[in-house]
Amino acid sequence: MRSRLRSLRLAGLVFLALALSACQLIAPDVEDAPLNSLDPQGPFARQIDSLFWPVFWIAAGIFVFVQLAIIVAVFLFRDRPGRKEPKQIHGNAKLEVIWTVIPALILATIAVPTVRTVFDLTECAPDSMRIEVIAHQWWFEFRYSNIEGMPAGAEIETANTMVIPADEEVCAVLQSEDVVHNFWVPKLHGKRYLVPGQENLLRLQADEPGTYYAHCAEFCGLSHSLMRAQVEAVPREEFEAWIARQLQPAAIPDEGTPAWDGLQVFQSAGCVQCHTVDFEDNDQNIPDNIIPREAFNGPNLTHFADQYRTHFAGAVLPEHGEDFETALKRWLADPPSVKPGSYMPDLGLTEADIDNLIAWLRTLE
Ligand code: CUA
């Protein structure tokens, strides 16, 4: 009896620990629970939050009421020697009606704000800035075009980091290049699918400038758990300055420098089969990319060293507390060892190749 109690208690503790760790309340090395969906930081997340809590408390109240009623019934009507069978109420029409109508009324009451919120969150405001979010196995791509300050036909592509102006509605246009993914920025909105051949919309808005973490929320293959992103909300003027910087092509490094050698590695080792760098007009005949980018698309690296692009490889590197350069070395040496199934292969680069590549990548601001 005692040992059964002890194992029950142990099971309870294990369950509690698992439940709490899922909420990220007890992960000391994770700053400020970055994926906490109970900490809304924008109007759309708040809309969901203000629907969640009343529904939660109604459900909690019903749960407590039903459990108490069961306990009371078990206690009051328990079998005792000499006791007659209690009055049977099976098929009592009045009771049947009561316990059908009350839940129906509760559900109808909850349905009104639920349906209103769902429809409200489906359509973006017509004048909101549209940013394309394209999911790949296993990283998020963000494309900007037709944005104030951008010349017609110009396009900006970033990976892992979505830069948005703070305190403005942004309409994320969700698509997928391969399988079904799910874009989830818990502090700014709920989850929404990215489906191949379909466009879904997601309204995003952050009250304050800051970094808001995102994660793929649909199992999408081997490295699903390593498919992250960050939304960088910045003041309006910084957003405009960022757009202006992103429109600049990459400069060609001076010959004879490590960065020049790194560019040669980039051109010859196979990187250009997937990655694009938009170079300035150059007389060295360095092509932007040798294969049409539609053929196979890896992240555009023109602004790899941008100040907001603080993470790479699906935003899983650098790991918490790891230095950027150490992480980059680890990644270039053997990508699939970091992200199982990664389409970026181990290219067999030498240590010198990697050092030069990093020297060049660092120039891509
Ligand atoms: Cu993409 Cu999971």
Short mmCIF file of C-alpha atoms and ligand atoms in Angstrom, two decimals:
data_model
loop_
_atom_site.label_atom_id
_atom_site.label_comp_id
_atom_site.label_asym_id
_atom_site.label_seq_id
_atom_site.Cartn_x
_atom_site.Cartn_y
_atom_site.Cartn_z
CA MET A 1 0.00 0.00 0.00
CA ARG A 2 2.73 2.45 1.02
CA SER A 3 4.89 1.67 -2.00
CA ARG A 4 1.91 2.20 -4.28
CA LEU A 5 1.33 5.60 -2.67
CA ARG A 6 4.99 6.47 -3.14
CA SER A 7 4.98 5.54 -6.82
CA LEU A 8 1.74 7.48 -7.31
CA ARG A 9 3.35 10.52 -5.72
CA LEU A 10 6.44 10.08 -7.92
CA ALA A 11 4.30 9.80 -11.05
CA GLY A 12 2.48 12.96 -9.98
CA LEU A 13 5.75 14.84 -9.56
CA VAL A 14 7.07 13.68 -12.94
CA PHE A 15 3.81 14.77 -14.58
CA LEU A 16 3.95 18.16 -12.91
CA ALA A 17 7.59 18.67 -13.95
CA LEU A 18 6.77 17.78 -17.55
CA ALA A 19 3.74 20.06 -17.59
CA LEU A 20 5.70 22.96 -16.11
CA SER A 21 8.64 22.50 -18.46
CA ALA A 22 6.21 22.62 -21.38
CA CYS A 23 5.16 26.02 -20.11
CA GLN A 24 8.86 27.00 -19.92
CA LEU A 25 8.42 28.15 -16.36
CA ILE A 26 11.32 26.11 -15.08
CA ALA A 27 13.93 26.49 -17.80
CA PRO A 28 16.51 28.72 -16.13
CA ASP A 29 18.78 29.05 -19.19
CA VAL A 30 15.96 30.34 -21.37
CA GLU A 31 15.51 34.06 -20.96
CA ASP A 32 12.05 35.32 -20.18
CA ALA A 33 10.16 32.30 -21.65
CA PRO A 34 10.40 33.49 -25.27
CA LEU A 35 7.56 31.28 -26.53
CA ASN A 36 5.12 32.07 -23.73
CA SER A 37 1.71 32.29 -25.36
CA LEU A 38 0.17 33.71 -22.17
CA ASP A 39 2.18 36.93 -22.50
CA PRO A 40 0.57 38.88 -25.37
CA GLN A 41 2.63 41.79 -26.66
CA GLY A 42 0.37 43.09 -29.40
CA PRO A 43 -3.32 43.68 -30.15
CA PHE A 44 -3.93 40.41 -32.03
CA ALA A 45 -2.30 38.22 -29.40
CA ARG A 46 -4.27 40.19 -26.81
CA GLN A 47 -7.53 39.51 -28.67
CA ILE A 48 -6.81 35.77 -28.43
CA ASP A 49 -5.75 36.12 -24.80
CA SER A 50 -8.92 37.97 -23.81
CA LEU A 51 -10.95 35.19 -25.40
CA PHE A 52 -8.86 32.45 -23.78
CA TRP A 53 -9.23 33.52 -20.15
CA PRO A 54 -13.04 33.78 -19.88
CA VAL A 55 -13.41 30.44 -21.68
CA PHE A 56 -10.76 28.92 -19.42
CA TRP A 57 -12.50 30.12 -16.24
CA ILE A 58 -15.93 28.94 -17.46
CA ALA A 59 -14.41 25.52 -18.23
CA ALA A 60 -12.57 25.48 -14.89
CA GLY A 61 -15.81 26.36 -13.04
CA ILE A 62 -17.70 23.55 -14.80
CA PHE A 63 -14.88 21.10 -14.10
CA VAL A 64 -14.90 21.92 -10.38
CA PHE A 65 -18.73 21.78 -10.22
CA VAL A 66 -18.92 18.39 -11.97
CA GLN A 67 -16.13 16.88 -9.85
CA LEU A 68 -17.74 18.15 -6.63
CA ALA A 69 -21.13 16.79 -7.72
CA ILE A 70 -19.58 13.38 -8.37
CA ILE A 71 -17.84 13.35 -4.99
CA VAL A 72 -21.03 14.43 -3.19
CA ALA A 73 -23.09 11.80 -5.05
CA VAL A 74 -20.57 9.06 -4.31
CA PHE A 75 -20.58 10.01 -0.64
CA LEU A 76 -24.34 10.56 -0.15
CA PHE A 77 -25.56 7.55 -2.10
CA ARG A 78 -22.88 5.06 -1.12
CA ASP A 79 -24.05 1.56 -0.21
CA ARG A 80 -24.64 0.91 3.47
CA PRO A 81 -25.95 -2.23 5.14
CA GLY A 82 -29.75 -2.25 5.16
CA ARG A 83 -30.03 0.75 2.87
CA LYS A 84 -32.63 0.70 0.13
CA GLU A 85 -31.72 1.46 -3.46
CA PRO A 86 -31.90 5.27 -4.06
CA LYS A 87 -34.61 6.67 -6.33
CA GLN A 88 -33.75 5.99 -9.98
CA ILE A 89 -33.92 8.98 -12.36
CA HIS A 90 -32.98 7.37 -15.67
CA GLY A 91 -35.14 8.77 -18.48
CA ASN A 92 -36.42 11.71 -16.40
CA ALA A 93 -37.50 14.15 -19.11
CA LYS A 94 -37.21 17.29 -16.97
CA LEU A 95 -33.62 16.51 -15.94
CA GLU A 96 -32.64 15.55 -19.49
CA VAL A 97 -33.92 18.89 -20.78
CA ILE A 98 -32.14 20.85 -18.05
CA TRP A 99 -28.75 19.29 -18.60
CA THR A 100 -29.01 19.63 -22.33
CA VAL A 101 -30.19 23.23 -22.36
CA ILE A 102 -27.66 24.60 -19.83
CA PRO A 103 -24.54 23.38 -21.69
CA ALA A 104 -26.09 24.45 -25.01
CA LEU A 105 -26.58 27.97 -23.61
CA ILE A 106 -23.01 28.06 -22.27
CA LEU A 107 -21.61 26.92 -25.65
CA ALA A 108 -23.75 29.44 -27.52
CA THR A 109 -22.51 32.21 -25.23
CA ILE A 110 -18.89 31.23 -25.82
CA ALA A 111 -19.47 30.88 -29.57
CA VAL A 112 -20.36 34.55 -30.06
CA PRO A 113 -16.99 36.09 -29.09
CA THR A 114 -15.12 33.06 -30.49
CA VAL A 115 -16.59 33.35 -33.98
CA ARG A 116 -16.20 37.13 -33.92
CA THR A 117 -12.51 36.84 -32.95
CA VAL A 118 -11.80 34.11 -35.52
CA PHE A 119 -13.26 36.20 -38.35
CA ASP A 120 -11.63 39.36 -37.12
CA LEU A 121 -8.19 37.72 -37.15
CA THR A 122 -8.64 36.18 -40.60
CA GLU A 123 -8.56 39.30 -42.77
CA CYS A 124 -5.71 41.81 -42.70
CA ALA A 125 -6.49 45.52 -42.66
CA PRO A 126 -6.52 46.60 -46.33
CA ASP A 127 -3.80 49.23 -45.88
CA SER A 128 -1.45 47.01 -43.83
CA MET A 129 2.08 46.27 -45.06
CA ARG A 130 2.29 42.85 -46.69
CA ILE A 131 5.34 40.68 -46.12
CA GLU A 132 5.62 37.23 -47.66
CA VAL A 133 6.60 34.39 -45.34
CA ILE A 134 7.78 31.31 -47.21
CA ALA A 135 8.45 28.12 -45.31
CA HIS A 136 11.18 25.72 -46.35
CA GLN A 137 12.50 22.56 -44.75
CA TRP A 138 13.75 23.92 -42.27
CA TRP A 139 13.83 27.70 -42.26
CA PHE A 140 11.59 30.69 -42.84
CA GLU A 141 12.16 33.12 -45.70
CA PHE A 142 10.76 36.68 -45.67
CA ARG A 143 10.22 38.69 -48.86
CA TYR A 144 9.53 42.38 -49.06
CA SER A 145 8.27 44.14 -52.18
CA ASN A 146 5.94 47.06 -52.97
CA ILE A 147 6.79 48.67 -49.67
CA GLU A 148 6.98 52.43 -49.20
CA GLY A 149 10.51 53.54 -50.02
CA MET A 150 11.18 50.59 -52.33
CA PRO A 151 11.45 51.15 -56.09
CA ALA A 152 8.94 49.24 -58.23
CA GLY A 153 10.11 45.72 -58.99
CA ALA A 154 12.69 45.69 -56.18
CA GLU A 155 12.66 42.75 -53.80
CA ILE A 156 14.31 42.12 -50.46
CA GLU A 157 14.82 38.57 -49.21
CA THR A 158 15.88 37.68 -45.71
CA ALA A 159 16.05 34.44 -43.78
CA ASN A 160 15.21 33.67 -40.17
CA THR A 161 14.68 37.33 -39.19
CA MET A 162 11.50 39.23 -40.04
CA VAL A 163 11.96 42.95 -39.48
CA ILE A 164 8.74 44.89 -38.96
CA PRO A 165 7.88 48.39 -37.80
CA ALA A 166 6.66 48.41 -34.19
CA ASP A 167 3.10 49.46 -33.38
CA GLU A 168 1.88 48.95 -36.98
CA GLU A 169 -0.14 46.14 -38.42
CA VAL A 170 1.80 43.85 -40.74
CA CYS A 171 0.07 41.30 -42.94
CA ALA A 172 2.14 38.13 -43.21
CA VAL A 173 1.28 36.30 -46.43
CA LEU A 174 2.04 32.67 -45.65
CA GLN A 175 3.17 30.13 -48.25
CA SER A 176 5.19 26.94 -48.30
CA GLU A 177 7.80 25.74 -50.76
CA ASP A 178 7.54 22.06 -49.78
CA VAL A 179 5.41 20.55 -47.00
CA VAL A 180 2.92 21.95 -44.50
CA HIS A 181 4.55 24.16 -41.86
CA ASN A 182 3.10 26.48 -39.24
CA PHE A 183 4.25 30.01 -38.39
CA TRP A 184 3.82 30.79 -34.73
CA VAL A 185 4.92 33.96 -32.95
CA PRO A 186 3.28 33.27 -29.58
CA LYS A 187 3.59 36.81 -28.21
CA LEU A 188 2.10 38.38 -31.35
CA HIS A 189 -0.52 35.91 -32.62
CA GLY A 190 -1.68 32.30 -32.62
CA LYS A 191 -0.53 29.57 -34.99
CA ARG A 192 -1.28 29.55 -38.70
CA TYR A 193 -0.48 26.96 -41.37
CA LEU A 194 1.74 27.49 -44.39
CA VAL A 195 0.33 25.23 -47.08
CA PRO A 196 1.93 24.51 -50.49
CA GLY A 197 -0.09 26.10 -53.29
CA GLN A 198 -2.17 28.24 -50.94
CA GLU A 199 -1.91 31.66 -49.33
CA ASN A 200 -2.91 32.19 -45.72
CA LEU A 201 -2.86 35.54 -43.96
CA LEU A 202 -1.63 36.31 -40.47
CA ARG A 203 -1.99 39.69 -38.78
CA LEU A 204 1.05 40.66 -36.75
CA GLN A 205 1.59 43.70 -34.60
CA ALA A 206 3.94 44.39 -31.72
CA ASP A 207 3.19 47.20 -29.25
CA GLU A 208 6.85 47.88 -28.54
CA PRO A 209 10.17 47.44 -30.36
CA GLY A 210 11.77 44.14 -29.40
CA THR A 211 12.59 40.60 -30.44
CA TYR A 212 9.69 38.17 -30.63
CA TYR A 213 10.54 34.53 -31.13
CA ALA A 214 8.79 32.28 -33.60
CA HIS A 215 8.72 28.54 -34.11
CA CYS A 216 7.37 26.16 -36.70
CA ALA A 217 4.38 24.54 -35.02
CA GLU A 218 3.62 21.68 -37.38
CA PHE A 219 5.71 18.53 -37.68
CA CYS A 220 7.43 19.00 -41.04
CA GLY A 221 10.21 16.42 -41.11
CA LEU A 222 13.47 15.53 -39.40
CA SER A 223 14.50 19.00 -38.26
CA HIS A 224 11.06 20.40 -37.44
CA SER A 225 12.16 21.09 -33.88
CA LEU A 226 15.06 23.17 -35.28
CA MET A 227 12.89 25.45 -37.41
CA ARG A 228 12.74 28.77 -35.65
CA ALA A 229 12.65 32.44 -36.54
CA GLN A 230 12.61 35.83 -34.89
CA VAL A 231 10.45 38.87 -35.49
CA GLU A 232 12.39 42.06 -34.91
CA ALA A 233 10.05 44.98 -34.27
CA VAL A 234 11.85 48.31 -34.66
CA PRO A 235 10.77 51.97 -34.63
CA ARG A 236 9.43 53.28 -37.99
CA GLU A 237 12.55 55.31 -38.87
CA GLU A 238 14.82 52.35 -38.15
CA PHE A 239 12.62 50.17 -40.33
CA GLU A 240 12.97 52.63 -43.21
CA ALA A 241 16.74 52.80 -42.71
CA TRP A 242 16.84 48.99 -42.72
CA ILE A 243 14.88 48.85 -46.01
CA ALA A 244 17.33 51.35 -47.54
CA ARG A 245 20.31 49.22 -46.43
CA GLN A 246 18.72 46.03 -47.68
CA LEU A 247 18.31 47.55 -51.15
CA GLN A 248 22.09 47.97 -51.44
CA PRO A 249 23.92 45.21 -53.31
CA ALA A 250 26.93 43.44 -51.81
CA ALA A 251 30.34 44.97 -52.48
CA ILE A 252 33.11 42.91 -54.04
CA PRO A 253 36.00 42.59 -51.56
CA ASP A 254 39.51 43.73 -52.48
CA GLU A 255 41.64 41.11 -54.18
CA GLY A 256 44.20 39.42 -51.97
CA THR A 257 42.20 39.82 -48.74
CA PRO A 258 40.82 36.85 -46.77
CA ALA A 259 37.33 38.06 -47.73
CA TRP A 260 38.31 37.85 -51.43
CA ASP A 261 39.54 34.30 -50.87
CA GLY A 262 36.28 33.54 -49.07
CA LEU A 263 34.32 34.79 -52.08
CA GLN A 264 36.34 32.43 -54.29
CA VAL A 265 35.38 29.52 -52.01
CA PHE A 266 31.74 30.63 -52.19
CA GLN A 267 31.91 30.67 -56.02
CA SER A 268 33.71 27.36 -56.42
CA ALA A 269 32.69 25.06 -53.56
CA GLY A 270 29.05 24.68 -54.62
CA CYS A 271 27.41 27.31 -52.37
CA VAL A 272 26.01 29.21 -55.40
CA GLN A 273 23.87 26.26 -56.38
CA CYS A 274 21.45 27.24 -53.63
CA HIS A 275 22.47 30.62 -52.25
CA THR A 276 22.14 33.99 -53.93
CA VAL A 277 24.16 37.12 -53.27
CA ASP A 278 23.10 40.24 -55.17
CA PHE A 279 26.43 41.85 -56.11
CA GLU A 280 26.99 45.39 -57.27
CA ASP A 281 27.83 45.76 -60.96
CA ASN A 282 31.32 44.44 -61.21
CA ASP A 283 33.95 44.04 -63.87
CA GLN A 284 35.30 40.83 -62.36
CA ASN A 285 32.30 39.08 -63.89
CA ILE A 286 31.14 37.63 -60.61
CA PRO A 287 27.67 36.29 -61.25
CA ASP A 288 24.85 36.75 -58.75
CA ASN A 289 24.09 33.08 -58.92
CA ILE A 290 24.73 30.44 -61.54
CA ILE A 291 21.47 28.56 -61.27
CA PRO A 292 18.09 30.29 -61.47
CA ARG A 293 17.00 30.82 -57.90
CA GLU A 294 13.69 29.13 -58.62
CA ALA A 295 15.58 25.86 -59.17
CA PHE A 296 16.48 25.44 -55.56
CA ASN A 297 16.31 28.15 -53.03
CA GLY A 298 18.59 28.54 -50.03
CA PRO A 299 18.72 31.74 -47.98
CA ASN A 300 19.74 34.90 -49.85
CA LEU A 301 23.03 35.92 -48.23
CA THR A 302 23.37 39.49 -49.55
CA HIS A 303 22.90 40.85 -46.03
CA PHE A 304 23.96 37.84 -43.99
CA ALA A 305 25.78 40.07 -41.46
CA ASP A 306 22.87 42.49 -41.04
CA GLN A 307 22.58 43.75 -37.46
CA TYR A 308 19.15 42.14 -37.01
CA ARG A 309 20.14 38.82 -38.54
CA THR A 310 21.58 37.54 -35.29
CA HIS A 311 20.83 33.89 -35.98
CA PHE A 312 21.24 31.53 -38.91
CA ALA A 313 20.51 27.90 -39.83
CA GLY A 314 16.78 28.21 -39.15
CA ALA A 315 17.62 30.56 -36.26
CA VAL A 316 18.98 27.68 -34.17
CA LEU A 317 22.56 28.95 -34.27
CA PRO A 318 24.32 30.36 -32.37
CA GLU A 319 22.98 28.34 -29.49
CA HIS A 320 22.22 30.06 -26.22
CA GLY A 321 25.52 31.50 -24.94
CA GLU A 322 27.53 30.41 -28.00
CA ASP A 323 29.73 32.85 -29.88
CA PHE A 324 28.54 33.66 -33.45
CA GLU A 325 31.82 32.75 -35.14
CA THR A 326 32.20 29.43 -33.32
CA ALA A 327 28.66 28.51 -34.34
CA LEU A 328 29.30 29.54 -37.95
CA LYS A 329 32.43 27.35 -38.09
CA ARG A 330 30.49 24.42 -36.70
CA TRP A 331 27.73 24.97 -39.25
CA LEU A 332 29.98 25.35 -42.33
CA ALA A 333 32.02 22.30 -41.35
CA ASP A 334 29.07 19.93 -41.25
CA PRO A 335 25.51 21.32 -41.51
CA PRO A 336 23.64 17.99 -41.20
CA SER A 337 25.34 17.36 -37.86
CA VAL A 338 23.60 20.49 -36.56
CA LYS A 339 20.32 20.06 -38.43
CA PRO A 340 19.60 16.43 -39.28
CA GLY A 341 18.39 16.12 -42.87
CA SER A 342 19.67 19.60 -43.80
CA TYR A 343 19.76 20.18 -47.57
CA MET A 344 22.99 22.09 -47.04
CA PRO A 345 25.58 19.33 -47.35
CA ASP A 346 28.99 18.88 -45.79
CA LEU A 347 31.08 20.34 -48.63
CA GLY A 348 34.35 19.05 -47.21
CA LEU A 349 35.68 22.58 -46.68
CA THR A 350 39.15 22.93 -45.18
CA GLU A 351 39.65 25.00 -42.05
CA ALA A 352 41.28 27.74 -44.16
CA ASP A 353 38.29 27.73 -46.54
CA ILE A 354 35.95 28.15 -43.59
CA ASP A 355 37.99 30.99 -42.07
CA ASN A 356 38.04 32.83 -45.41
CA LEU A 357 34.34 32.22 -45.98
CA ILE A 358 33.57 33.66 -42.57
CA ALA A 359 35.81 36.70 -43.29
CA TRP A 360 33.76 37.29 -46.44
CA LEU A 361 30.35 36.58 -44.85
CA ARG A 362 31.20 39.17 -42.19
CA THR A 363 31.41 41.85 -44.92
CA LEU A 364 27.82 41.22 -46.02
CA GLU A 365 26.22 43.86 -43.81
CU1 CUA B 1 8.38 23.50 -40.45
CU2 CUA B 1 7.87 22.16 -38.56
#
